[in-house]
Short mmCIF file of C-alpha atoms in Angstrom, two decimals:
data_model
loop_
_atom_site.label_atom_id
_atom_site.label_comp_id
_atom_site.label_asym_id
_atom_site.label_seq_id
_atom_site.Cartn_x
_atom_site.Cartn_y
_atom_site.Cartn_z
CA UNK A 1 -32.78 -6.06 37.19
CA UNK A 2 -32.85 -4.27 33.97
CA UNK A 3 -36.16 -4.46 31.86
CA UNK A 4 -34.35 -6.50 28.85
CA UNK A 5 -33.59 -8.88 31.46
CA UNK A 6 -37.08 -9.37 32.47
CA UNK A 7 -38.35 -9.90 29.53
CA UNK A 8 -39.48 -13.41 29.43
CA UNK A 9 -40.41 -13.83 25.46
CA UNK A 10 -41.75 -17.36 25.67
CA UNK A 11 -44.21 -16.48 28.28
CA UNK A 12 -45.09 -12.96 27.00
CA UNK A 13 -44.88 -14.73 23.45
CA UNK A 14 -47.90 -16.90 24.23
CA UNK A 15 -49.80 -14.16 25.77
CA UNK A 16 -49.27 -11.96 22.84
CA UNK A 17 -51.01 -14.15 21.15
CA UNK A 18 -53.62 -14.20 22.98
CA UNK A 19 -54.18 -10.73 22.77
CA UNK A 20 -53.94 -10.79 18.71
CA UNK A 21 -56.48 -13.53 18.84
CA UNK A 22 -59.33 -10.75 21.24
CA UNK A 23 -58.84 -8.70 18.65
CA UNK A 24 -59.54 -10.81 15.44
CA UNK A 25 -62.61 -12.55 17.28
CA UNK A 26 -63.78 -8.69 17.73
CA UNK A 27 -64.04 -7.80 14.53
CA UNK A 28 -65.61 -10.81 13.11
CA UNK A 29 -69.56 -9.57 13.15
CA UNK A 30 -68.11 -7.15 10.97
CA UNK A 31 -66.26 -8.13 8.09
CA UNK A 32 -68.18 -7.34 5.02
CA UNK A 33 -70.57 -4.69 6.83
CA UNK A 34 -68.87 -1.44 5.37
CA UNK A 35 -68.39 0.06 8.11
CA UNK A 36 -64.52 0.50 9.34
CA UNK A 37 -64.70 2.86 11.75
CA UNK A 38 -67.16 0.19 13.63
CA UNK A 39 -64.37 -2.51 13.03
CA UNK A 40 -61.46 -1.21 14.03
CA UNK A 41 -63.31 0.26 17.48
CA UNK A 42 -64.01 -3.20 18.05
CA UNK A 43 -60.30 -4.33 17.40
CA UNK A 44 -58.54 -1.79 19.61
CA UNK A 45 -61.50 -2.63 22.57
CA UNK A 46 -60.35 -5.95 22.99
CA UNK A 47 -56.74 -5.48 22.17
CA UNK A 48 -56.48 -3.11 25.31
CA UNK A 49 -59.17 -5.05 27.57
CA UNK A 50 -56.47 -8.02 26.69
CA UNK A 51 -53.56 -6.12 27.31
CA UNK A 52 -54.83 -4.73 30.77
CA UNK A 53 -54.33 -8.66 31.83
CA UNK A 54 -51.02 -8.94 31.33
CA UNK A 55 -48.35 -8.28 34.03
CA UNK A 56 -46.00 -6.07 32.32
CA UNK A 57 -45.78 -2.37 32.66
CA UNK A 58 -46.43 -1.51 29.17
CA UNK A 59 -46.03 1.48 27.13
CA UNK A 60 -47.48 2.09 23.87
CA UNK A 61 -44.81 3.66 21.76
CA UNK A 62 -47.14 2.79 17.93
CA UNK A 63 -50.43 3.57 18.47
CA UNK A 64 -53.67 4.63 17.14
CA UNK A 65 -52.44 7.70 16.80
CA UNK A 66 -51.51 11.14 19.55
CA UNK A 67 -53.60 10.90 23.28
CA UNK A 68 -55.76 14.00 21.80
CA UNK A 69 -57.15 11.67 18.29
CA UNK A 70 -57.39 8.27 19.98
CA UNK A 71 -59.42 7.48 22.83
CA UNK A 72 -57.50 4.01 23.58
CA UNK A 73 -54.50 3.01 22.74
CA UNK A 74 -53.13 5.89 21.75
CA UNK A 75 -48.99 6.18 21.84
CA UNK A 76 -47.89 6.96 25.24
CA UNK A 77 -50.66 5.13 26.71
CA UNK A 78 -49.79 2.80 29.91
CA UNK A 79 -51.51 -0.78 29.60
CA UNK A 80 -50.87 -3.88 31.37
CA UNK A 81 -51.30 -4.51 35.12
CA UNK A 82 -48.42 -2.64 36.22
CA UNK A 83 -46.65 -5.61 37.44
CA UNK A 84 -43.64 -7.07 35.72
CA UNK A 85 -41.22 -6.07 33.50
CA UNK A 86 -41.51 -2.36 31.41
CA UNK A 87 -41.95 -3.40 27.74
CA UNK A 88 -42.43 -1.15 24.27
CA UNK A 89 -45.62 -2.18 22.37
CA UNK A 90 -46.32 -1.62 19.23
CA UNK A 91 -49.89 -2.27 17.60
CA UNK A 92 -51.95 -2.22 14.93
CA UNK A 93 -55.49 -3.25 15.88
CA UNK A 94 -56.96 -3.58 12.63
CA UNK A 95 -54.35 -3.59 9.52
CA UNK A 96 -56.83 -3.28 6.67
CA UNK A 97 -60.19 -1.38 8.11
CA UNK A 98 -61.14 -1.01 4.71
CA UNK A 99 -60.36 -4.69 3.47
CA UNK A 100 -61.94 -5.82 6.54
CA UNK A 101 -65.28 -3.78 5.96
CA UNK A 102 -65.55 -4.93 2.46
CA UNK A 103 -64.39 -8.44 3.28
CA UNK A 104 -61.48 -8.53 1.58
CA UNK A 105 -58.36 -10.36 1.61
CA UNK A 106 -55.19 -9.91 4.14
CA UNK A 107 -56.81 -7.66 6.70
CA UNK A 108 -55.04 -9.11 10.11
CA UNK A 109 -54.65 -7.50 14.12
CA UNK A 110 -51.07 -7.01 14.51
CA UNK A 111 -49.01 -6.78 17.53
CA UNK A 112 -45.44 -6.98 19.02
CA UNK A 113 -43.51 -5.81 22.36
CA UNK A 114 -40.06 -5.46 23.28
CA UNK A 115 -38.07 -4.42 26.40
CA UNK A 116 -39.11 -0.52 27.35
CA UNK A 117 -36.79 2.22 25.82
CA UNK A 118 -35.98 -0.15 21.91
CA UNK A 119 -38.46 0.72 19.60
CA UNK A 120 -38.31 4.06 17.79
CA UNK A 121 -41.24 5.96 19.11
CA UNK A 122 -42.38 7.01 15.77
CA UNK A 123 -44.87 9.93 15.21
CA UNK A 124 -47.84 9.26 13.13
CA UNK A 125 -46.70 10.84 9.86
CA UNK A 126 -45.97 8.87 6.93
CA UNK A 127 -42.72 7.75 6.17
CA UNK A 128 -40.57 6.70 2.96
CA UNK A 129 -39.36 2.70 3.21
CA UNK A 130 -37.94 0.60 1.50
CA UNK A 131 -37.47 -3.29 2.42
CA UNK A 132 -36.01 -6.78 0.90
CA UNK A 133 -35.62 -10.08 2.10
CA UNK A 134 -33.42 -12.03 3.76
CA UNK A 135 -29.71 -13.38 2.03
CA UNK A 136 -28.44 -10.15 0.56
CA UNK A 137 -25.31 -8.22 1.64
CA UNK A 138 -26.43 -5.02 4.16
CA UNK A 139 -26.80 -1.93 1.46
CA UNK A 140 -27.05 -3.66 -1.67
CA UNK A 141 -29.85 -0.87 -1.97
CA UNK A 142 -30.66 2.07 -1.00
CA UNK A 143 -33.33 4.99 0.34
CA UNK A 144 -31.09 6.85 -1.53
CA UNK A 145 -31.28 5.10 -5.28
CA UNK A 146 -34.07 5.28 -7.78
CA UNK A 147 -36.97 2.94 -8.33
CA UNK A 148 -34.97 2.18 -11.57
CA UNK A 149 -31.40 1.82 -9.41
CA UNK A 150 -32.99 -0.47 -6.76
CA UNK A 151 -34.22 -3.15 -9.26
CA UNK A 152 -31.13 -3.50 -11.38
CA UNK A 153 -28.94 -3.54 -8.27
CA UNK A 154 -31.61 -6.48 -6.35
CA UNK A 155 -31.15 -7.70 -9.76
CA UNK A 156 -27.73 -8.23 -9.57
CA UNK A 157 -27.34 -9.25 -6.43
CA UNK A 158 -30.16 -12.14 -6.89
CA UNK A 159 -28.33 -13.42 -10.50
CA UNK A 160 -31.58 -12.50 -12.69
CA UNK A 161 -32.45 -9.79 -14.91
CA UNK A 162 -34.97 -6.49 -14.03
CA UNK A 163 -37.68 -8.48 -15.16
CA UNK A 164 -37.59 -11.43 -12.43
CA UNK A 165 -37.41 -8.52 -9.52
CA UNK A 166 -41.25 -8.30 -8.28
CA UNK A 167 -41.74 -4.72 -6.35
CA UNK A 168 -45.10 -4.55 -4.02
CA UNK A 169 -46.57 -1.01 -3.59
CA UNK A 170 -49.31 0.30 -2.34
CA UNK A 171 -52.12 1.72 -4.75
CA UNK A 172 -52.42 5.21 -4.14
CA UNK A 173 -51.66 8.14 -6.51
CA UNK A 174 -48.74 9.80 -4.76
CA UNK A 175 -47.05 6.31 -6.52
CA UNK A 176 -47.85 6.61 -9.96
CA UNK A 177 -44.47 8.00 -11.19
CA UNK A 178 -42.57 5.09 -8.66
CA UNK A 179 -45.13 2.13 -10.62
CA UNK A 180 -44.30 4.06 -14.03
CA UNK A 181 -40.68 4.08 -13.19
CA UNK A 182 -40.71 -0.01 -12.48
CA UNK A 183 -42.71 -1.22 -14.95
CA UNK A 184 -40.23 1.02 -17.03
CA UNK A 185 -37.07 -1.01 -16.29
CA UNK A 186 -39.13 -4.37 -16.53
CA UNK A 187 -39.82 -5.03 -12.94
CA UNK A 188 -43.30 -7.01 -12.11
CA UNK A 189 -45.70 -4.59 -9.61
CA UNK A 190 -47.90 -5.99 -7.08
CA UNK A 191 -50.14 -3.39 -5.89
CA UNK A 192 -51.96 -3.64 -2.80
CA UNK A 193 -55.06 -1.26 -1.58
CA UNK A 194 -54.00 -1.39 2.16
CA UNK A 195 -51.82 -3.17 4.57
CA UNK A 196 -48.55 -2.62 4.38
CA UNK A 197 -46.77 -4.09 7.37
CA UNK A 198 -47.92 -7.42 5.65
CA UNK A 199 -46.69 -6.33 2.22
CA UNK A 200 -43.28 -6.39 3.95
CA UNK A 201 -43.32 -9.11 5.14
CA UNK A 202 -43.96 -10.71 2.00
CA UNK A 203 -40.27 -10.08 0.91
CA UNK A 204 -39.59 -12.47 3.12
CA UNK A 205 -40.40 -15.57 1.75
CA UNK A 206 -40.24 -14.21 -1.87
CA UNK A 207 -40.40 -18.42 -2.91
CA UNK A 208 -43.88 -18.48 -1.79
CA UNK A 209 -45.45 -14.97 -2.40
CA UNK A 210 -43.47 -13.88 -5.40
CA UNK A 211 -42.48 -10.05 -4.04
CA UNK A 212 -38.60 -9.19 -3.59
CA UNK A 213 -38.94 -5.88 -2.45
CA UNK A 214 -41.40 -3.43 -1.23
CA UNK A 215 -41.17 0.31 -1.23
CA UNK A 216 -43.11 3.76 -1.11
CA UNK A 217 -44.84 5.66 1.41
CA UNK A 218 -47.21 4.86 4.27
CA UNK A 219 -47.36 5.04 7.88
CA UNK A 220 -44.74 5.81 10.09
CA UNK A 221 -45.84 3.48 12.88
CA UNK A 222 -46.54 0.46 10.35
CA UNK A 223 -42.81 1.09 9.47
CA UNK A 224 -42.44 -0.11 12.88
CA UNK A 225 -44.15 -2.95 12.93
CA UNK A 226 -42.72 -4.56 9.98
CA UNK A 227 -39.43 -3.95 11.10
CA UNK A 228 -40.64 -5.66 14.25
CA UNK A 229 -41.46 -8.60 11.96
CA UNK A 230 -37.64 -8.51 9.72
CA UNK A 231 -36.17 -8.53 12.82
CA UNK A 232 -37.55 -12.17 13.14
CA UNK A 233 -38.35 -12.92 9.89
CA UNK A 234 -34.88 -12.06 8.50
CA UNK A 235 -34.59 -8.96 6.04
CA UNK A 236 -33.55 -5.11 5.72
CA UNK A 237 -36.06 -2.18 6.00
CA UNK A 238 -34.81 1.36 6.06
CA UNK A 239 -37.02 4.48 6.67
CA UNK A 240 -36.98 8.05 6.61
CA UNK A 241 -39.58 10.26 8.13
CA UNK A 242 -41.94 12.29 5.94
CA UNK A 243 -43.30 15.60 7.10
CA UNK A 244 -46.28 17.69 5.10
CA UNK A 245 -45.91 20.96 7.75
CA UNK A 246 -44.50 21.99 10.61
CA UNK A 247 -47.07 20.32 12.97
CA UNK A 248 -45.95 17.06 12.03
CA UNK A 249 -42.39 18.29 12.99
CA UNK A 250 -43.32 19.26 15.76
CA UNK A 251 -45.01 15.84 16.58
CA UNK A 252 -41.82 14.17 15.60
CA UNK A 253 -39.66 17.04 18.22
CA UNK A 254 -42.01 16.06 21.29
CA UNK A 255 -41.63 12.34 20.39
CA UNK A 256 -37.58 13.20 20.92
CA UNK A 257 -36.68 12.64 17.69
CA UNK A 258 -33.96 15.84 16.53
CA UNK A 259 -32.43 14.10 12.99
CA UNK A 260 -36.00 14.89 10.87
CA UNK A 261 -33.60 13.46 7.48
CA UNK A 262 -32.36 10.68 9.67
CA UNK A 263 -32.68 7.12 7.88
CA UNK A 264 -33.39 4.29 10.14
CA UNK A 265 -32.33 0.80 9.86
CA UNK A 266 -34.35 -2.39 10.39
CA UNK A 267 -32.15 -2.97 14.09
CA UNK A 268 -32.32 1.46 14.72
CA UNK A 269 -36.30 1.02 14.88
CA UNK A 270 -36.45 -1.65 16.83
CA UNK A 271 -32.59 -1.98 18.96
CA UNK A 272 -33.35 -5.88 21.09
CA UNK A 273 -35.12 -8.62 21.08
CA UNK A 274 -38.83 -8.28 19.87
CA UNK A 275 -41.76 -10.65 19.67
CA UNK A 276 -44.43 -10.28 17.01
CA UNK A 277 -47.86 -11.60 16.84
CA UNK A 278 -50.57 -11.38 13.33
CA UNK A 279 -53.47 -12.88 13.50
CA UNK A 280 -56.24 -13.52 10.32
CA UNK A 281 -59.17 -11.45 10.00
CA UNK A 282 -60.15 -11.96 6.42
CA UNK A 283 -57.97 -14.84 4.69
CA UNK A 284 -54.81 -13.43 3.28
CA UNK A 285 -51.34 -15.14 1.86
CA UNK A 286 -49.87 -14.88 5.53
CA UNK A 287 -52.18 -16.44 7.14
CA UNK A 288 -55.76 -17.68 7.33
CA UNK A 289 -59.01 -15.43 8.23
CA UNK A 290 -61.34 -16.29 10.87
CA UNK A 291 -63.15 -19.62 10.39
CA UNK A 292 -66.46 -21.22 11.87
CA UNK A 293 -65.89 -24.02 12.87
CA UNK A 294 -69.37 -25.78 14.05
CA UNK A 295 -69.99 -23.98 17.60
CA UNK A 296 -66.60 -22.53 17.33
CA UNK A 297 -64.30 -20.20 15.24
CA UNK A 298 -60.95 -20.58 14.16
CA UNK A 299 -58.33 -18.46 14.48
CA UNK A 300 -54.62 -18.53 12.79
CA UNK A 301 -51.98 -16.28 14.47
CA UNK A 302 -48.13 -16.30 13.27
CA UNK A 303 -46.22 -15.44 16.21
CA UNK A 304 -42.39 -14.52 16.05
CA UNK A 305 -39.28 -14.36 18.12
CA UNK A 306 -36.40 -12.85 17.00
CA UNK A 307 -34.24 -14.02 20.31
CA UNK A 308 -34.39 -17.87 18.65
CA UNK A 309 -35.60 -17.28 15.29
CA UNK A 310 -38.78 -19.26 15.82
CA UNK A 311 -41.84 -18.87 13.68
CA UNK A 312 -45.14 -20.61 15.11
CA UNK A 313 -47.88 -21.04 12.61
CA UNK A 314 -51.06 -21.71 15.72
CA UNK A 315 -54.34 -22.42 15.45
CA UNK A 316 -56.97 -22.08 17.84
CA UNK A 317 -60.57 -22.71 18.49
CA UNK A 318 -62.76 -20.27 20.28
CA UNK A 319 -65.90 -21.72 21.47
CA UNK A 320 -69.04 -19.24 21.05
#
């Protein structure tokens, strides 16, 4: 029996979840303490101590980076119990290490898994992406177009003018001329400081959070993830791989990848059925951060299935 057969999403769903949950608790005794190293250590601890429960033969294809930088859970690292079906997993322990250490908002553990051999085993470079939300025709922009292009053409396509497209980006400086170039055609910019698999996912549900699009550079693996999440959320992502020298070329060569100018689709980075799994660690617009609850504390996890399309908002007490 093939691997995509095997894979049981509602079971493995729940158990995700689970695992998400470790890796929040973890962190907890140090949100606000400064120091992020310390945090996400504690995140990717119990993320694979959780992991090594589960009966799957897991591979992890995003990672904390190559087998040489990470000492756990580093991408081609085996986890699970061996038993049961061979699954891609994708992680990011601690999506915000700096929000989390200075107790800000939307830091969250991220996870999601999919039958072995359909997620793109992405090398930890950064790459150039650009995503919208669901209800648009497939291309209506482009990796190809401007800033200035993409806006008017969203634009269009939602019935508004430049000025009711809202772009999120993250702060950093290699995006000033991209934020100068938005603001320029009238487009609102909502720049975050880290965390951008959740700044995709906030084109989802544009009603609620106010973003329509999201675009720049970050991390290759967080690419990933969010398209992980738009596979069950709904939405278009496309990426294409950034490289600074010819190590990271070479990084991208050993992780099979030949096409270095190749742009990948939402459904080329991650090919089946996926299951996704965020969980709070400071309180964000996704979700809520952990909570004490008397002798207990509260955790909120969004978990996702792209098989059925179901989105589970759960909360769950952890005694001390």
């Amino acid at each position: 029996m093939s691997d995509a057969a095997q894979f049981d999403d509602t079971i493995l769903s729940l158990a995700l979840a689970r695992v998400s949950e470790q890796a929040a608790l973890a962190c907890r005794p140090l949100i606000g303490r400064g120091d992020e190293k310390a945090a996400d250590q504690a995140a990717v601890n119990a993320m694979r101590e959780e992991l090594g429960k589960l009966d799957i033969a897991g591979v992890v294809v995003i990672g904390e980076g190559e087998r040489d930088e990470a000492p756990m859970l580093y991408i081609g690292e085996e986890v699970g119990t061996g038993n049961g079906p061979g699954v891609d997993i994708a992680l990011d322990p601690l999506e915000g290490t700096t929000i989390t250490a200075k107790a800000m908002p939307n830091a969250l553990t991220v996870i999601s898994m999919a039958p072995r051999g359909t997620m793109l085993h992405a090398p930890d470079v950064y790459m150039d992406k650009l995503a919208i939300g669901p209800g648009y025709p497939v291309g209506v922009v482009s990796l190809d177009m401007s800033p200035r292009e993409r806006v008017e053409a969203l634009a269009k396509a939602k019935g508004c003018e430049p000025s009711g497209i809202t772009v999120c980006v993250l702060e950093r400086p290699r995006h000033q001329d991209t934020i100068a170039e938005l603001r320029e055609v009238g487009a609102s910019v909502y720049l975050i400081g880290d965390g951008d698999v959740a700044g995709v996912m906030h084109c989802t549900d544009p009603e609620a959070t106010g973003i329509d699009m999201y675009m720049g550079s970050g991390g290759a693996p967080e690419g990933v993830l969010a398209a992980g999440a738009l596979k069950c959320l709904g939405g278009q992502i496309w990426g294409r791989l950034l490289f600074r020298n010819d190590d990271e070329k070479g990084r991208a060569e050993k992780a099979g990848i030949t096409d270095l100018d190749r742009v990948y689709s939402r459904d080329e980075m991650v090919t089946d059925h996926v299951i996704f799994a965020a969980t709070g660690v400071t309180t964000g617009s996704l979700v809520a951060g952990l909570k004490p609850r008397g002798d207990s504390i509260e955790t909120e996890t969004l978990l996702l299935r792209s098989k059925t399309g179901e989105r589970r908002r759960m909360t769950c007490r952890h005694p001390l």
